[in-house]
């Protein structure tokens, strides 16, 4: 992976995290613009192989996050951002980024749970969600989802930034 791809992914993740913390949203123009720019850069530098690597990175990383969007646990902006980061990172680094992001997101969720003193609610909801998904499949729970009035909104782009920084740092240390 080239340094400019590392820098591009980091800049995008940083902009998205700043925007998400500030407004609670990741604008489509940022996510789609980042994806299109990543595809253009990869194609310009790597030809068809670069385009293919970027597309697969976007599809795999975005696809993993899409599952969480479908079940109501994440916003669409997070999915689009992860797809864009996957495009810049490529398949291998993209998967490392997804894993690091999931770990960072879990830590962030626990921190929010403790800060807002919602531990008992969270564990009760987790049990309800597991029962629901085991009996109803992967679909959004009608009451327990990110659109619920009592849901704690976590700026997940921060976790994506942390995962991206970690993944890219690992790559640079190799």
PDB file of C-alpha atoms in Angstrom:
ATOM      1  CA  UNK A   1       0.000   0.000   0.000  1.00  0.00           C
ATOM      2  CA  UNK A   2       1.308   3.413  -0.921  1.00  0.00           C
ATOM      3  CA  UNK A   3       1.717   6.287   1.535  1.00  0.00           C
ATOM      4  CA  UNK A   4      -0.756   8.519  -0.328  1.00  0.00           C
ATOM      5  CA  UNK A   5      -3.467   5.878   0.173  1.00  0.00           C
ATOM      6  CA  UNK A   6      -2.672   5.797   3.886  1.00  0.00           C
ATOM      7  CA  UNK A   7      -2.830   9.572   4.074  1.00  0.00           C
ATOM      8  CA  UNK A   8      -6.067   9.718   2.070  1.00  0.00           C
ATOM      9  CA  UNK A   9      -7.825   7.225   4.329  1.00  0.00           C
ATOM     10  CA  UNK A  10      -6.638   8.984   7.474  1.00  0.00           C
ATOM     11  CA  UNK A  11      -7.743  12.428   6.276  1.00  0.00           C
ATOM     12  CA  UNK A  12     -11.187  11.095   5.366  1.00  0.00           C
ATOM     13  CA  UNK A  13     -11.587   9.307   8.709  1.00  0.00           C
ATOM     14  CA  UNK A  14     -10.476  12.439  10.577  1.00  0.00           C
ATOM     15  CA  UNK A  15     -12.930  14.688   8.705  1.00  0.00           C
ATOM     16  CA  UNK A  16     -15.762  12.218   9.262  1.00  0.00           C
ATOM     17  CA  UNK A  17     -15.014  11.860  12.986  1.00  0.00           C
ATOM     18  CA  UNK A  18     -14.951  15.634  13.434  1.00  0.00           C
ATOM     19  CA  UNK A  19     -18.243  15.998  11.556  1.00  0.00           C
ATOM     20  CA  UNK A  20     -19.904  13.092  13.387  1.00  0.00           C
ATOM     21  CA  UNK A  21     -18.939  14.424  16.831  1.00  0.00           C
ATOM     22  CA  UNK A  22     -20.107  17.900  15.911  1.00  0.00           C
ATOM     23  CA  UNK A  23     -23.392  17.110  14.144  1.00  0.00           C
ATOM     24  CA  UNK A  24     -24.146  13.438  14.764  1.00  0.00           C
ATOM     25  CA  UNK A  25     -24.028  12.762  11.031  1.00  0.00           C
ATOM     26  CA  UNK A  26     -21.610  11.833   8.273  1.00  0.00           C
ATOM     27  CA  UNK A  27     -22.609  13.796   5.165  1.00  0.00           C
ATOM     28  CA  UNK A  28     -23.215  11.836   1.965  1.00  0.00           C
ATOM     29  CA  UNK A  29     -20.975  14.220   0.042  1.00  0.00           C
ATOM     30  CA  UNK A  30     -18.075  13.275   2.316  1.00  0.00           C
ATOM     31  CA  UNK A  31     -18.659   9.509   2.171  1.00  0.00           C
ATOM     32  CA  UNK A  32     -19.484   9.302  -1.535  1.00  0.00           C
ATOM     33  CA  UNK A  33     -16.831  11.863  -2.447  1.00  0.00           C
ATOM     34  CA  UNK A  34     -14.216   9.881  -0.522  1.00  0.00           C
ATOM     35  CA  UNK A  35     -15.284   6.656  -2.227  1.00  0.00           C
ATOM     36  CA  UNK A  36     -15.206   8.154  -5.727  1.00  0.00           C
ATOM     37  CA  UNK A  37     -11.883   9.886  -5.112  1.00  0.00           C
ATOM     38  CA  UNK A  38     -10.414   6.645  -3.748  1.00  0.00           C
ATOM     39  CA  UNK A  39     -11.566   4.727  -6.816  1.00  0.00           C
ATOM     40  CA  UNK A  40     -10.152   7.416  -9.108  1.00  0.00           C
ATOM     41  CA  UNK A  41      -6.772   7.478  -7.351  1.00  0.00           C
ATOM     42  CA  UNK A  42      -6.538   3.675  -7.286  1.00  0.00           C
ATOM     43  CA  UNK A  43      -7.463   3.470 -10.990  1.00  0.00           C
ATOM     44  CA  UNK A  44      -5.046   6.232 -11.999  1.00  0.00           C
ATOM     45  CA  UNK A  45      -2.132   4.630 -10.179  1.00  0.00           C
ATOM     46  CA  UNK A  46      -2.955   0.924 -10.424  1.00  0.00           C
ATOM     47  CA  UNK A  47      -5.091   0.612 -13.545  1.00  0.00           C
ATOM     48  CA  UNK A  48      -7.753  -2.093 -13.577  1.00  0.00           C
ATOM     49  CA  UNK A  49      -6.034  -3.921 -10.711  1.00  0.00           C
ATOM     50  CA  UNK A  50      -6.149  -0.805  -8.566  1.00  0.00           C
ATOM     51  CA  UNK A  51      -9.810  -0.251  -9.383  1.00  0.00           C
ATOM     52  CA  UNK A  52     -10.598  -3.888  -8.549  1.00  0.00           C
ATOM     53  CA  UNK A  53      -8.724  -3.678  -5.217  1.00  0.00           C
ATOM     54  CA  UNK A  54     -10.581  -0.491  -4.289  1.00  0.00           C
ATOM     55  CA  UNK A  55     -13.979  -1.890  -5.259  1.00  0.00           C
ATOM     56  CA  UNK A  56     -13.432  -5.118  -3.327  1.00  0.00           C
ATOM     57  CA  UNK A  57     -12.149  -3.239  -0.289  1.00  0.00           C
ATOM     58  CA  UNK A  58     -15.227  -1.018  -0.361  1.00  0.00           C
ATOM     59  CA  UNK A  59     -17.646  -3.915  -0.861  1.00  0.00           C
ATOM     60  CA  UNK A  60     -16.138  -6.086   1.865  1.00  0.00           C
ATOM     61  CA  UNK A  61     -15.733  -3.364   4.492  1.00  0.00           C
ATOM     62  CA  UNK A  62     -19.040  -1.694   3.709  1.00  0.00           C
ATOM     63  CA  UNK A  63     -20.760  -5.081   3.486  1.00  0.00           C
ATOM     64  CA  UNK A  64     -19.644  -6.108   6.971  1.00  0.00           C
ATOM     65  CA  UNK A  65     -21.002  -2.869   8.416  1.00  0.00           C
ATOM     66  CA  UNK A  66     -24.184  -3.170   6.334  1.00  0.00           C
ATOM     67  CA  UNK A  67     -25.263  -6.109   8.506  1.00  0.00           C
ATOM     68  CA  UNK A  68     -25.263  -3.852  11.573  1.00  0.00           C
ATOM     69  CA  UNK A  69     -27.225  -1.182   9.714  1.00  0.00           C
ATOM     70  CA  UNK A  70     -29.860  -3.733   8.655  1.00  0.00           C
ATOM     71  CA  UNK A  71     -30.419  -4.855  12.243  1.00  0.00           C
ATOM     72  CA  UNK A  72     -30.732  -1.241  13.416  1.00  0.00           C
ATOM     73  CA  UNK A  73     -27.454  -0.949  15.287  1.00  0.00           C
ATOM     74  CA  UNK A  74     -25.665   1.590  13.131  1.00  0.00           C
ATOM     75  CA  UNK A  75     -26.396   4.505  10.826  1.00  0.00           C
ATOM     76  CA  UNK A  76     -26.060   4.441   7.052  1.00  0.00           C
ATOM     77  CA  UNK A  77     -23.333   7.094   7.175  1.00  0.00           C
ATOM     78  CA  UNK A  78     -21.111   4.735   9.158  1.00  0.00           C
ATOM     79  CA  UNK A  79     -21.578   2.044   6.500  1.00  0.00           C
ATOM     80  CA  UNK A  80     -20.765   4.435   3.647  1.00  0.00           C
ATOM     81  CA  UNK A  81     -17.730   5.786   5.503  1.00  0.00           C
ATOM     82  CA  UNK A  82     -16.411   2.274   6.141  1.00  0.00           C
ATOM     83  CA  UNK A  83     -16.889   1.449   2.452  1.00  0.00           C
ATOM     84  CA  UNK A  84     -14.885   4.558   1.524  1.00  0.00           C
ATOM     85  CA  UNK A  85     -12.130   3.691   4.002  1.00  0.00           C
ATOM     86  CA  UNK A  86     -12.119   0.131   2.615  1.00  0.00           C
ATOM     87  CA  UNK A  87     -11.595   1.540  -0.867  1.00  0.00           C
ATOM     88  CA  UNK A  88      -8.563   3.532   0.222  1.00  0.00           C
ATOM     89  CA  UNK A  89      -7.198   0.743   2.455  1.00  0.00           C
ATOM     90  CA  UNK A  90      -7.783  -2.167   0.083  1.00  0.00           C
ATOM     91  CA  UNK A  91      -8.912  -5.657   0.991  1.00  0.00           C
ATOM     92  CA  UNK A  92      -6.254  -6.751   3.476  1.00  0.00           C
ATOM     93  CA  UNK A  93      -5.803  -3.456   5.333  1.00  0.00           C
ATOM     94  CA  UNK A  94      -9.542  -2.901   5.124  1.00  0.00           C
ATOM     95  CA  UNK A  95     -10.223  -6.096   7.065  1.00  0.00           C
ATOM     96  CA  UNK A  96      -7.659  -5.100   9.692  1.00  0.00           C
ATOM     97  CA  UNK A  97      -9.379  -1.714   9.892  1.00  0.00           C
ATOM     98  CA  UNK A  98     -12.812  -3.320  10.341  1.00  0.00           C
ATOM     99  CA  UNK A  99     -11.518  -5.489  13.190  1.00  0.00           C
ATOM    100  CA  UNK A 100      -9.699  -2.604  14.897  1.00  0.00           C
ATOM    101  CA  UNK A 101     -12.789  -0.413  14.449  1.00  0.00           C
ATOM    102  CA  UNK A 102     -15.040  -3.053  16.019  1.00  0.00           C
ATOM    103  CA  UNK A 103     -12.744  -3.252  19.048  1.00  0.00           C
ATOM    104  CA  UNK A 104     -12.574   0.547  19.330  1.00  0.00           C
ATOM    105  CA  UNK A 105     -16.358   0.752  18.912  1.00  0.00           C
ATOM    106  CA  UNK A 106     -16.892  -1.790  21.681  1.00  0.00           C
ATOM    107  CA  UNK A 107     -14.648   0.157  24.035  1.00  0.00           C
ATOM    108  CA  UNK A 108     -16.419   3.390  23.089  1.00  0.00           C
ATOM    109  CA  UNK A 109     -19.826   1.765  23.698  1.00  0.00           C
ATOM    110  CA  UNK A 110     -18.770   0.567  27.154  1.00  0.00           C
ATOM    111  CA  UNK A 111     -17.448   4.052  27.970  1.00  0.00           C
ATOM    112  CA  UNK A 112     -20.772   5.614  26.934  1.00  0.00           C
ATOM    113  CA  UNK A 113     -22.699   2.980  28.893  1.00  0.00           C
ATOM    114  CA  UNK A 114     -20.699   3.764  32.046  1.00  0.00           C
ATOM    115  CA  UNK A 115     -20.819   7.534  31.523  1.00  0.00           C
ATOM    116  CA  UNK A 116     -24.599   7.555  31.043  1.00  0.00           C
ATOM    117  CA  UNK A 117     -25.122   4.908  33.774  1.00  0.00           C
ATOM    118  CA  UNK A 118     -27.027   2.620  31.436  1.00  0.00           C
ATOM    119  CA  UNK A 119     -25.416  -0.720  32.293  1.00  0.00           C
ATOM    120  CA  UNK A 120     -28.552  -2.563  33.412  1.00  0.00           C
ATOM    121  CA  UNK A 121     -30.577  -1.207  30.465  1.00  0.00           C
ATOM    122  CA  UNK A 122     -27.820  -2.199  28.061  1.00  0.00           C
ATOM    123  CA  UNK A 123     -27.540  -5.773  29.305  1.00  0.00           C
ATOM    124  CA  UNK A 124     -31.327  -6.195  29.341  1.00  0.00           C
ATOM    125  CA  UNK A 125     -31.507  -4.867  25.771  1.00  0.00           C
ATOM    126  CA  UNK A 126     -28.676  -7.169  24.660  1.00  0.00           C
ATOM    127  CA  UNK A 127     -30.615 -10.175  25.940  1.00  0.00           C
ATOM    128  CA  UNK A 128     -33.783  -8.993  24.200  1.00  0.00           C
ATOM    129  CA  UNK A 129     -31.888  -8.388  20.963  1.00  0.00           C
ATOM    130  CA  UNK A 130     -30.270 -11.829  21.021  1.00  0.00           C
ATOM    131  CA  UNK A 131     -33.642 -13.528  21.547  1.00  0.00           C
ATOM    132  CA  UNK A 132     -35.221 -11.382  18.833  1.00  0.00           C
ATOM    133  CA  UNK A 133     -32.528 -12.094  16.243  1.00  0.00           C
ATOM    134  CA  UNK A 134     -32.469 -15.821  17.030  1.00  0.00           C
ATOM    135  CA  UNK A 135     -36.225 -16.066  16.453  1.00  0.00           C
ATOM    136  CA  UNK A 136     -36.752 -13.378  13.798  1.00  0.00           C
ATOM    137  CA  UNK A 137     -33.498 -13.320  11.854  1.00  0.00           C
ATOM    138  CA  UNK A 138     -31.392 -10.332  10.969  1.00  0.00           C
ATOM    139  CA  UNK A 139     -33.830  -7.466  10.902  1.00  0.00           C
ATOM    140  CA  UNK A 140     -34.381  -4.323  12.905  1.00  0.00           C
ATOM    141  CA  UNK A 141     -35.978  -4.773  16.312  1.00  0.00           C
ATOM    142  CA  UNK A 142     -39.149  -2.639  16.395  1.00  0.00           C
ATOM    143  CA  UNK A 143     -38.257  -0.993  19.718  1.00  0.00           C
ATOM    144  CA  UNK A 144     -34.540  -1.460  20.397  1.00  0.00           C
ATOM    145  CA  UNK A 145     -32.560   0.272  17.647  1.00  0.00           C
ATOM    146  CA  UNK A 146     -30.606   3.468  17.058  1.00  0.00           C
ATOM    147  CA  UNK A 147     -33.787   5.370  16.201  1.00  0.00           C
ATOM    148  CA  UNK A 148     -35.338   4.608  19.604  1.00  0.00           C
ATOM    149  CA  UNK A 149     -35.907   7.696  21.733  1.00  0.00           C
ATOM    150  CA  UNK A 150     -33.848   6.270  24.615  1.00  0.00           C
ATOM    151  CA  UNK A 151     -30.923   5.125  22.486  1.00  0.00           C
ATOM    152  CA  UNK A 152     -27.506   6.546  23.274  1.00  0.00           C
ATOM    153  CA  UNK A 153     -26.065   8.018  20.088  1.00  0.00           C
ATOM    154  CA  UNK A 154     -22.402   7.125  19.683  1.00  0.00           C
ATOM    155  CA  UNK A 155     -20.380   9.006  17.030  1.00  0.00           C
ATOM    156  CA  UNK A 156     -19.098   5.791  15.463  1.00  0.00           C
ATOM    157  CA  UNK A 157     -16.862   7.684  13.041  1.00  0.00           C
ATOM    158  CA  UNK A 158     -14.577   8.168  16.055  1.00  0.00           C
ATOM    159  CA  UNK A 159     -14.230   4.372  16.324  1.00  0.00           C
ATOM    160  CA  UNK A 160     -13.631   4.210  12.564  1.00  0.00           C
ATOM    161  CA  UNK A 161     -10.893   6.844  12.925  1.00  0.00           C
ATOM    162  CA  UNK A 162      -9.256   4.913  15.771  1.00  0.00           C
ATOM    163  CA  UNK A 163      -9.462   1.677  13.773  1.00  0.00           C
ATOM    164  CA  UNK A 164      -8.022   3.395  10.707  1.00  0.00           C
ATOM    165  CA  UNK A 165      -5.148   4.952  12.655  1.00  0.00           C
ATOM    166  CA  UNK A 166      -4.344   1.597  14.271  1.00  0.00           C
ATOM    167  CA  UNK A 167      -4.521  -0.335  11.008  1.00  0.00           C
ATOM    168  CA  UNK A 168      -2.463   2.151   9.066  1.00  0.00           C
ATOM    169  CA  UNK A 169       0.054   2.422  11.904  1.00  0.00           C
ATOM    170  CA  UNK A 170       0.507  -1.349  11.858  1.00  0.00           C
ATOM    171  CA  UNK A 171       1.084  -1.213   8.128  1.00  0.00           C
ATOM    172  CA  UNK A 172       3.720   1.507   8.442  1.00  0.00           C
ATOM    173  CA  UNK A 173       5.551  -0.445  11.154  1.00  0.00           C
ATOM    174  CA  UNK A 174       5.950  -3.501   8.913  1.00  0.00           C
TER     175      UNK A 174
END
